[in-house]
Amino acid sequence: MLPNMSDTDLELLKRYARDRAEDTFAEIVRRHLALVYSAALRQVRSPQLAEEVAQSAFADLARNAHRLAPDTILTAWLYQVTRRTAIDVVRREARRQLREQIATEMNALNASGTGVPSVWNDIEPLLDEAMHALDETDRAAVLLRYFEHKSAREMAQTLGISDDAAQKRVSRAVERLREFFAKHGVTTSASGLVVAISANAVQAAPAGLAITISTAATLAGVTIAATATATATKAIAMTTLQKTLIAAALAASVGTGIYQARQSSLWRAQIQTLQQETMPRLASSNGAALSALQGKIDRLAAQNAALTSALAQANADKARLEREREQARHAAALFKELADQANSRDKDSTNRFPTLRHVWAGWGRLGRLSAECNKDESNLSPEEKAANAAARASAVDEIASLVKAGKLLEQDKPSGSGTLEDDTADYMACVLYGALSLDERQFGEVYALMEKHRQEIKQRSLLKENPALEAAAALKQAKERAIAEVQSLLTPEQARVFEGILPLFQVSSNRVEFGFKFTGQ
């Protein structure tokens, strides 16, 4: 039965462990060979040794197919096995005094005109060490997202977490990789690192290696089940189809009797059949050229996707930063305008409220006064009651001045200059400035909060005539969040005053209003 391309890795592996289906294991090899081979090549620096490491890794998978846990992420499992196998191979080659040969191959590899960007040349020797430094969950996220080029949703499904959690995890892992490279003298941005890894971390494996590995690993599984001999285990690590043939004959010679001889004959027949089927295809120059072209197209598509994603993220970050800088500049200018007027020695009534912003701040001051004066006076002393009465009387004149200034300034407002809904952040910040005596830092933070919630309400279309129950509930939640965030910025005394004036704010369908009255007025 042919494997279903939509099956997961573990479903294919389970079928292979149960039925020893060669085509199923071949599909697993096809999916992961490029990643395994590239990881091995970076560490052993020899194409021949990398093939041997890749074949050994998949042989380990064939042997342990029935032992893997149901929640295993096969990509991460193969990556770790490849790293351990590569380390063993390097040590073995060192013991055999082949350092010069390895160095020659490394120089030849580095000298070849690959056209890889310089940042990748700096990253490549340290990449696998950096990956090993990550914890298991972060490493799995990076492998799935940038080595195998899975979408964010596919990565989240494989990890068994939400899309947002998966994105946060992979962003955190990329930042840790960037910090690792920085400590080793390689400086690059997070987006540059993502582009370099996505475009270069996984290279096309040599043509025919997948077929060789599938054949050797499948035979290794049969050998272990039939003979359970050490000789058969060593046969899996051989790097060519001819070595597998020799190893199979050697495994047969270990046993005794007619059964062992018959098994050896069957293996030889299977290998010869595979050679007859695969060698003509491997020898075909047209097939090789087509495979190379497809590999190049796939790499270019992956590079384009990575660059597009990085560019979109960079543009979004740039736009957000520009918005925040513009808001900060506007808030600073507005605070200076209010503070300069408040500190001005010129108290001429015609110049007290030069702009609508000054009128809004005046309403805030009166709102605070009304909240204080309208409290229960039964426990107040005669002097305190008299002070409240004087404050109420003074407020009458102040209210009249504010109303007059507001009308004049509204009449003089240029047409097309926007509505109060557009000025909500200015309005709220100025009212709270007058009511709470905010300092410059508090004013800037309050303004940013008001603007953030205004944009949120606008984007979610919460402010509508006759809103639906869902929109009304969402609007209520937005108001509660805004109140809690403002309170976190205030001193205890300011928070007390804020609690007193909260009932004076009314949020209608498309505007925020601040109204009050003095008892007895």
Coordinates of C-alpha atoms in Angstrom, one line a residue, residues 42-43 79 83 123-134 139 177 180-181 184:
R42 CA 28.1 21.1 9.0
Q43 CA 29.7 19.0 11.7
Y79 CA 18.4 16.2 14.6
R83 CA 24.4 15.4 16.2
I123 CA 27.0 31.6 11.4
E124 CA 27.5 28.1 9.8
P125 CA 30.4 26.8 12.0
L126 CA 28.5 27.7 15.2
L127 CA 24.9 26.9 14.2
D128 CA 24.7 23.4 15.5
E129 CA 26.4 24.3 18.8
A130 CA 24.0 27.2 19.2
M131 CA 21.0 24.9 18.4
H132 CA 22.3 22.4 21.0
A133 CA 22.4 25.2 23.6
L134 CA 18.6 25.8 23.2
R139 CA 15.0 23.8 19.4
L177 CA 20.4 32.2 19.0
F180 CA 24.7 33.1 21.4
F181 CA 26.2 34.3 18.1
H184 CA 31.0 34.4 19.8

